[in-house]
C-alpha cells in the first residue's frame, strides 16, 4: 500500500468518472419510471447491513448498478465525489492512495457511504469527527417524488440536508455525495488500557475526549471493549509514520483477543492504517465465534477470503431463512432465542450506569464502546455545530455508543422482544437513543418524540408527497 501523495484524478479521468456516473443516474431514473405508479419504491440490491425484518415487496426495484464507484478524488481540496452505493471498502481503497481517508470509516467493509449517511455510522474517530453525515458537503438525492435534488447546508433544500441522516431511505436515496477527507499516516500505534471498574473507564474516556491526550501521547482514535464488570479496555490509537513491525489479525490471531492483558501498564501494538480501519471486519467484531471461525482447528482451514463480515452476513441470512438456530434449540427442548443486535447512545456520564445495568440484565458479552460528539463547525448561529433533527444529539455533549450483537434465551409466554423492550426503556430513561438498523418496539408516539416528530412529517410531505417510500415508523418498527 502506498500513502505517497499523488496528483489526484487527471481532468480526463475525472470527466470519465462523471460521465460513467451520469450513465448510472440515467439507468436509475429509467428504473424509477418503470415501477408501477402505486407501488412502493425500493432498492434492487441483494446485500444489506440491516438486522430488522423488511417489508415484502414484489415490485421491481431501483437499478443502482451504476452508482457503486468513487467518481473522483481531489487530494488538494481533500474531498471526494462518491456514488451513493459505493462501499467503504472501495472508498478507502481509492483515498488511501493519496494518504487520505474519510473522516469516519464505519467498521464493516460492505457498509455503503449512502447507507452510513441515511442510516448513521460510527467509529473510533467519532469523538473528534462526529458521524459520517457530518463530513458531507453536498449530496444529490433521488426523492420519493422521482426528482434528483442537490442538497447543501445552506441552499433551498437545506431542510433535506439536515433531515436526511437517520431517515433510512424514507425520504429518498443518495445518488452522489461530496465528502471531506483527512490526512492519515501509514501506521497506527495502539495502547490497550485495562480497567477493573467501568466507572473509572467512564471518567478516563470523558477526559480523553476533551483533552485528546493520555499520559503524554496524542489520541487520534478511541474505542473500547467491555468483557465483564471487572475487565474492560480503552484502545487509544495514534497516527505515525515511524517504520516498525506490525501485527496481522487477518490470519490465525483474532483482534479483540489481542486487547486482553493482566498488567496495569498499557499493552502496545501497531497496525497499518489499512488494517486498523478494517480491524473489526475480519471477525465481524467477535461474532465470527458463533460460526466456529475462532476455533484454531476450524480457522486454519477457513478460507481467508471468507473471513469477512459480508460472508458471515450470508450465514446469518441462511439462518433467518431456514430458522437453523431455532431448530437446534428446539431439539434441546428450548424455545427460540431472542435476537439482540443493537447499538445505542447514552451521555458519557450515564455510560457506567447503562453498562452495569446491561451486564446484570442481558447475558451478552463482550460489548463495544465508542465515544462521539457532534462536530464543532462554529459560526454565530451554531457555536457548537449543526444539529440533525431525526437523531437529535446535543452539541458540545459527549455520548458513548454501546454495541452488543447476539441472542438471549426467551421465557415461554413472555412478551415478544422482551429484552429489546427493556433496553429501549432503559436507554430512554438514561437520555439516550438507539440506532434503527435492527428490531425496534416503540409505540408510534414515543417513536415520533425520539426521531424527528413533526419535522419528519413535514419533510415527508415535501419530498415524498405521494408516499412512494415507506415512512420511517413503518420501516423501522412495524413488521409487515
Phi, psi and omega in degrees: 000131177257133174246022177284135180298130177250173185285350182090180180294124175296157183308318181295317180293322179297315179295323177297319179298317179289326177296316178296322179295317179299322177296321177295322178295321178300318178294322178300312181295321178298321180290327176298315182293338181278347180284132180308146190304323185258009179272150175293144177270136180212168177277143173264078179226144186271337185252158179200152172251019175273146179244010177256160177295142179248148181298140178283138183211119182265356179289155177297151182258176179288137179276105181253017185297336180265013184238042187235030184222158170283121185284312181197147174242132176247094184292334179291315179277348184058053177223164174217141169261127190224134175291148191298331183264015178287132178284156176295333175300315178290320182295314180295319179300323181286321186277328180298337177301335182253013183070028183233159175210156170304153183297326176227125179245103178305160197289337190249137190297327187269001171296134179267157178299314178299322178295321180290333180279315181280336183242006179072157179201166184202155172195190192286357171264000187290341177290341178240342184239005176072221183248162187306324183292343182283349176259007178279129178266323175199158178211144173265128185237128168277110183279171176298336179280358178087012178261145170259116184242141174267122181247132176229173181296340188223020176260191185292349177248030179298329178295323176292320178302314182284327184270352183291318179299130182077015176271348173051044175073014180268352173253337182159185182234139179288133177261319178213141175230136171256122187235156172282150173237163176229155177288141175233166176253165184296335186228161172234121176270129187248145168232124176259111185258122184271144174230144177253006180212123184291339177288325174293320176300314181303314182295318180294317179301314181300321180292318180296319179301321181284314187271335183057036180206149177214123181048046173084358180247138178298145175243114179258337181224141186209121169207182184204168179221135175250120176265327179196176179297336182257356182219107177216162186219145162252134175253121183251123181249143179230130176295142177203150172249011180289125179291158179162177181293140177236152178274162179226115179250025174259358180253236184282330182281144183250127189301310188294334176288338180288344179289330193283137175196164184263342188283163177277335178284146179301143173271132185256151181204168178216141175225155167294157179299322178301310183289331176294313182300329183250022184298331181272344188287323185306318181244019179051056194060256178237007187288346178295342180295334179297337180258005181082005187289349177263354175288119184307325182292326178275318184301325182301329183253002180280116183306135184301326181292344178260003174271076181199156187300323184298327179285319178298325179299322178297323177294321177296318179299320177296320178298316179297320183293319186250005178053044185298312183296319180295323178296319178295320177295321181297323178297332178273000182082018182255152175286168177300152177271153178268128177286127177234088182237101190213154164234130179233161174235134172230155175303148186304325182287352175252006183299309181296322177302313182293315182299317179296319176298314183298315181296331177285321194257333187238115185280068177228134172205153355286178171229151185259144177238136178213113180285152177210152171220143172300145181294141177274095183271344176073187181102151185295333182271349180209070185300332180263345182131172178290154172246160188229105195296335181275354173213076196281079170280151181272136173298153176061025177231136179270133174241164175231124173281131175243122183245135179212135193216096180193206177218156183231156177296149175249160176249128180307135178090349180283160181297144177304135177069035186301315181293317179296322177296319179296321177296316179301315180298317183292319179299317179296319178299328181267016175065039181242185176224164171233152178290159188251021182279352184231193185298136176226152186225018181295150168281168191295320181293317179295319179299314180299320180295329183273331192231051166108330174049234183296329178300315178295319180302316180292321177298319180297318179297322185283317190255351175216061188297333181262010177056045177287336178254150174301151173277165190296319180295317178299321185283321188269334188240305183291130180255114184252000000 
